[in-house]
PDB file of C-alpha atoms in Angstrom:
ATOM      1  CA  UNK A   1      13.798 -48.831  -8.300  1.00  0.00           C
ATOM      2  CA  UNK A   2      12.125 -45.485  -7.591  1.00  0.00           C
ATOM      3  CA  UNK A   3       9.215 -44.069  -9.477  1.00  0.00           C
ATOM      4  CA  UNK A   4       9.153 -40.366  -9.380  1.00  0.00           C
ATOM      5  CA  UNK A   5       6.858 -38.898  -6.848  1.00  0.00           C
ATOM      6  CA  UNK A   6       5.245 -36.825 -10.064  1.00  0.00           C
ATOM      7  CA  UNK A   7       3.791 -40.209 -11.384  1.00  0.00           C
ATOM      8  CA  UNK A   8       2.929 -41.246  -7.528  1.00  0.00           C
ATOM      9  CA  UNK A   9       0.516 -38.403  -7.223  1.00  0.00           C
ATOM     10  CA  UNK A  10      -0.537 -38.564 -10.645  1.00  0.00           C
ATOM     11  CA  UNK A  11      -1.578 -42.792 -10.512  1.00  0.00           C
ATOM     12  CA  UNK A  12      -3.718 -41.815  -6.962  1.00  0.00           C
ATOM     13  CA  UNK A  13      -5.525 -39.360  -8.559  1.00  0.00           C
ATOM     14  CA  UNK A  14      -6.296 -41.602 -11.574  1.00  0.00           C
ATOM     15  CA  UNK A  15      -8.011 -43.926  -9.322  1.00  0.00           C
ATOM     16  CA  UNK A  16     -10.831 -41.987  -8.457  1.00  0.00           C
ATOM     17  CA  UNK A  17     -12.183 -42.876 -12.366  1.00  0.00           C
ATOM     18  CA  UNK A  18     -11.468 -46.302 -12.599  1.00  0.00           C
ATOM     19  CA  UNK A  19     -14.511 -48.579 -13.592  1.00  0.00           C
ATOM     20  CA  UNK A  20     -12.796 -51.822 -13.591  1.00  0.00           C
ATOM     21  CA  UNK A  21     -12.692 -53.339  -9.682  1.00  0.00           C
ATOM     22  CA  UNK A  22      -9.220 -55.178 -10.616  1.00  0.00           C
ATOM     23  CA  UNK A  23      -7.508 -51.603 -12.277  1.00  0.00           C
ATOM     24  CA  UNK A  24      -8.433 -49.937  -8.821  1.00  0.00           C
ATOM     25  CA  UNK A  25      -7.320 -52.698  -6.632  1.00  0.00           C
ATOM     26  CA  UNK A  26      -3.910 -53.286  -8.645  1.00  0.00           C
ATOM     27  CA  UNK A  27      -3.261 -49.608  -8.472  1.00  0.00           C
ATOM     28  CA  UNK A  28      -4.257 -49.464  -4.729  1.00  0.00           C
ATOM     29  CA  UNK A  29      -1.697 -51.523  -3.765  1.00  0.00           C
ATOM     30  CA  UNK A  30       0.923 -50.109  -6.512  1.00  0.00           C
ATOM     31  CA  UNK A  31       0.387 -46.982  -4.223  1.00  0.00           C
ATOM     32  CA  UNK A  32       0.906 -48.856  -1.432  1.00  0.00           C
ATOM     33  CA  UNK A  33       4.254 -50.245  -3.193  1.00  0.00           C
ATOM     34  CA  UNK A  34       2.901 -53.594  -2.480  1.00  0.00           C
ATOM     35  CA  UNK A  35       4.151 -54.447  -6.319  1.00  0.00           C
ATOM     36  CA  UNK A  36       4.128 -58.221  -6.169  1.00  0.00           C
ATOM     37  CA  UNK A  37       0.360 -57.887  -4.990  1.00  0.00           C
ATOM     38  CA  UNK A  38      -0.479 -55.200  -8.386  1.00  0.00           C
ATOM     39  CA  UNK A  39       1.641 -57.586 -10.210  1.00  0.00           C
ATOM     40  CA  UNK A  40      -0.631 -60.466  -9.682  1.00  0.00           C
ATOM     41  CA  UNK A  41      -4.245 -58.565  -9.746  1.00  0.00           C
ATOM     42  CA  UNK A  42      -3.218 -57.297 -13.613  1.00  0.00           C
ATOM     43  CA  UNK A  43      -1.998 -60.380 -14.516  1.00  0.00           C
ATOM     44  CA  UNK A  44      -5.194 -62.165 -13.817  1.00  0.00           C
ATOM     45  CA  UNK A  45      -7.093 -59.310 -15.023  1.00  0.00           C
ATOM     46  CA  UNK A  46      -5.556 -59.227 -18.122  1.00  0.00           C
ATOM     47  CA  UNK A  47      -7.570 -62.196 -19.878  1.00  0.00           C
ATOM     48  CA  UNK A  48     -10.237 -59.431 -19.066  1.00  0.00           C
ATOM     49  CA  UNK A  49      -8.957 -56.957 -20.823  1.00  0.00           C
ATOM     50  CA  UNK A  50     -10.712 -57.069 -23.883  1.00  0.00           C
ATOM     51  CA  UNK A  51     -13.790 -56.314 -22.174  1.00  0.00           C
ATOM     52  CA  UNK A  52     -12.548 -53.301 -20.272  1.00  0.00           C
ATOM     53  CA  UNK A  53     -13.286 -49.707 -21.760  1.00  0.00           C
ATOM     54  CA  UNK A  54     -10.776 -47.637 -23.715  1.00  0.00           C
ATOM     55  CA  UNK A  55     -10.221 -45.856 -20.413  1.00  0.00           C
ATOM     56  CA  UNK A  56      -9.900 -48.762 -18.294  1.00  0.00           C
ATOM     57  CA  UNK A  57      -7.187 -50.511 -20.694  1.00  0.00           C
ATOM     58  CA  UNK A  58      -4.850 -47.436 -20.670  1.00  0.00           C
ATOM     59  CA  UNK A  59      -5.067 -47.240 -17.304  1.00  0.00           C
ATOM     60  CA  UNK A  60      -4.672 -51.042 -16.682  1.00  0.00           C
ATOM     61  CA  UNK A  61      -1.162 -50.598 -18.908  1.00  0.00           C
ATOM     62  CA  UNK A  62      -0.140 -47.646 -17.362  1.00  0.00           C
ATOM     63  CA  UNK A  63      -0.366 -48.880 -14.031  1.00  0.00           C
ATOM     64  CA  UNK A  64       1.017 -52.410 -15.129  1.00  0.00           C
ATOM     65  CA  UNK A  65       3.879 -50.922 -16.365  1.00  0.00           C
ATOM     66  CA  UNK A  66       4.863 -48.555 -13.473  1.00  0.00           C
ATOM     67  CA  UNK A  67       4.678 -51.755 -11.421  1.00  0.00           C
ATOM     68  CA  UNK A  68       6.242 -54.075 -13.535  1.00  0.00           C
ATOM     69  CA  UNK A  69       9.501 -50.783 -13.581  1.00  0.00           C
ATOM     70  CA  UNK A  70       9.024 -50.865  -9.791  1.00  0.00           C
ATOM     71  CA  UNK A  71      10.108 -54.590  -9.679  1.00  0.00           C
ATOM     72  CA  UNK A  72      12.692 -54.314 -12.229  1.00  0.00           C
ATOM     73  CA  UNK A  73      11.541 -55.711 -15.176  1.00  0.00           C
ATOM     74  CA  UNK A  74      11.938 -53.256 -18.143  1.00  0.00           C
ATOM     75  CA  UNK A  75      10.952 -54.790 -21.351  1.00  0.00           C
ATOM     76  CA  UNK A  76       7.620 -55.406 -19.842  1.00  0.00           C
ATOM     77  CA  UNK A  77       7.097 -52.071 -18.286  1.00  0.00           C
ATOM     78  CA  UNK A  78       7.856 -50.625 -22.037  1.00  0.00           C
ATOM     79  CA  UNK A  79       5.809 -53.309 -23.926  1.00  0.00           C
ATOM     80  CA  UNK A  80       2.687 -52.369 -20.852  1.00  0.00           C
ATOM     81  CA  UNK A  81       3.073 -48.734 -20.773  1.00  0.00           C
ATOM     82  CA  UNK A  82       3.329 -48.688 -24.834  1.00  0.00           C
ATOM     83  CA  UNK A  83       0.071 -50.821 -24.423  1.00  0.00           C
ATOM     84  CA  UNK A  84      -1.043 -47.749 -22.997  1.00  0.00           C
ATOM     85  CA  UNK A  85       0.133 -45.221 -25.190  1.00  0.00           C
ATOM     86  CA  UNK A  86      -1.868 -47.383 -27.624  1.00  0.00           C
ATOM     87  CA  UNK A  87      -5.218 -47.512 -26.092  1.00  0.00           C
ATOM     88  CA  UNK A  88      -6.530 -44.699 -25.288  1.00  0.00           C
ATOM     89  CA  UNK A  89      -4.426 -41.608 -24.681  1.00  0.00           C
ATOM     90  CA  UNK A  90      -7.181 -39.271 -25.433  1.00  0.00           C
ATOM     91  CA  UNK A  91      -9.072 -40.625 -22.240  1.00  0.00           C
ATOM     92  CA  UNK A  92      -6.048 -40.114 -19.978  1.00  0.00           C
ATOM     93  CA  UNK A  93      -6.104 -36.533 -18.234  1.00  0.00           C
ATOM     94  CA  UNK A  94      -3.173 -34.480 -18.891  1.00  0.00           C
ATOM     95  CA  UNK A  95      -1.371 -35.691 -15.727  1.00  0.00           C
ATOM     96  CA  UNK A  96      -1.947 -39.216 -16.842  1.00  0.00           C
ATOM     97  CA  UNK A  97      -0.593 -39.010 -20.074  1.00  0.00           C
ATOM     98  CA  UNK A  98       2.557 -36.866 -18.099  1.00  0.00           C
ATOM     99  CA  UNK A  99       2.671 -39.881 -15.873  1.00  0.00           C
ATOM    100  CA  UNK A 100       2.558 -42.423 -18.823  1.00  0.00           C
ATOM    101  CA  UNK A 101       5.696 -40.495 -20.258  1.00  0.00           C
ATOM    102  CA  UNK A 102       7.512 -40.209 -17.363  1.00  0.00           C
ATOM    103  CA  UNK A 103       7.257 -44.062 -17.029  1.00  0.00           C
ATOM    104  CA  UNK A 104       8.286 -44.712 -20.085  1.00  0.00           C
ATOM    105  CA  UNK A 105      11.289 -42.416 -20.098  1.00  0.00           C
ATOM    106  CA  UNK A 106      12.176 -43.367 -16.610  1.00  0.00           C
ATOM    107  CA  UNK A 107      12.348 -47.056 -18.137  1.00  0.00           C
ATOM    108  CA  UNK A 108      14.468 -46.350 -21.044  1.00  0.00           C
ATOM    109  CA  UNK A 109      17.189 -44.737 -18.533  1.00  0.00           C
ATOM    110  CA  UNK A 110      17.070 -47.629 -16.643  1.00  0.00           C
ATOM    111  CA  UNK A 111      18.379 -50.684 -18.601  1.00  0.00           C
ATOM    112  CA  UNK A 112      19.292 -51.369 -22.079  1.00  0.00           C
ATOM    113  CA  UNK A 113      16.742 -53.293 -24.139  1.00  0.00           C
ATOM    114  CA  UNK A 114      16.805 -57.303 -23.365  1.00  0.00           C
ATOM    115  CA  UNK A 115      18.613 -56.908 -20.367  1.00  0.00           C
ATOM    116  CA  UNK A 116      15.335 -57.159 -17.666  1.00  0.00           C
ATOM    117  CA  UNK A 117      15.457 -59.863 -14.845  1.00  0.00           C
ATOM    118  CA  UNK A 118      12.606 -61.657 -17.837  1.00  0.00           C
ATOM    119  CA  UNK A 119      15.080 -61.805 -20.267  1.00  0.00           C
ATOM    120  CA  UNK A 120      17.782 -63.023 -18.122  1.00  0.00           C
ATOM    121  CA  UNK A 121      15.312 -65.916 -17.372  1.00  0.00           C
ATOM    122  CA  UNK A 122      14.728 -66.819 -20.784  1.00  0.00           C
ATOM    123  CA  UNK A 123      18.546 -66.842 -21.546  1.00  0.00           C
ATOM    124  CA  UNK A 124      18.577 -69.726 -18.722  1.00  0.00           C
ATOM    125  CA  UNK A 125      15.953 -71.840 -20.903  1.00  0.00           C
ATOM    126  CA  UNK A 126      12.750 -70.905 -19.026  1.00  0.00           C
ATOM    127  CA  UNK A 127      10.293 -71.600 -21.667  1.00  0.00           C
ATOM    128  CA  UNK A 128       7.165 -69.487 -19.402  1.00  0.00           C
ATOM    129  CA  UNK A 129       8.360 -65.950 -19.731  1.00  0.00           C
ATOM    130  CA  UNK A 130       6.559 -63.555 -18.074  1.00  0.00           C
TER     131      UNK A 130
END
């Protein structure tokens, strides 16, 4: 799947203000479209979450979701980047929040609702989703 070069630019720049290690890390190698690595830094970040800043968390789901698009799962991109929508928009710059709809809209062209390589999974009785 290919993320538009606008959000690209837009996700290196945001690193320069991350405060959480595991948001810069994830997003490091998101830029390096090393999206199984990203994958697993935010998903054992995200117990952390609740202790990241307002800042941190919308970055954390913005860059969650463009990775989670990247590998083809949709549902969880939307649920991730809405995360973000959520959490702080206000303390995304202007390109961020550009990037953050770009994601989003990029992942409701892609696939129909339910129809991710996750939900496929649970259809085959895999009681872990992910």
């Amino acid at each position: 799947m290919r993320v538009p070069a606008s959000v690209v630019v837009v996700m290196c720049s945001a690193l320069c203000g991350c405060g959480e290690a595991a948001v810069s890390r994830g997003a490091e190698f998101y830029m390096q479209r090393r999206y199984i690595d990203a994958a697993q830094v935010f998903e054992q970040a995200e117990r952390s979450l609740t202790h990241y800043g307002a800042e941190d968390r919308a970055r954390y789901g913005l860059y969650r979701g463009a990775t989670l698009f990247a590998l083809g799962y949709t549902d969880s991109a939307r649920h991730w980047l809405t995360y973000s929508s959520k959490s702080a928009t206000s303390s995304l710059s202007t390109s961020e929040r550009l990037a953050l709809i770009e994601s989003f809209l990029a992942s409701r062209r892609a696939q129909p609702v339910g129809s991710s390589p996750a939900a496929v999974v649970l259809t085959q009785g895999d009681p872990h989703p992910r």
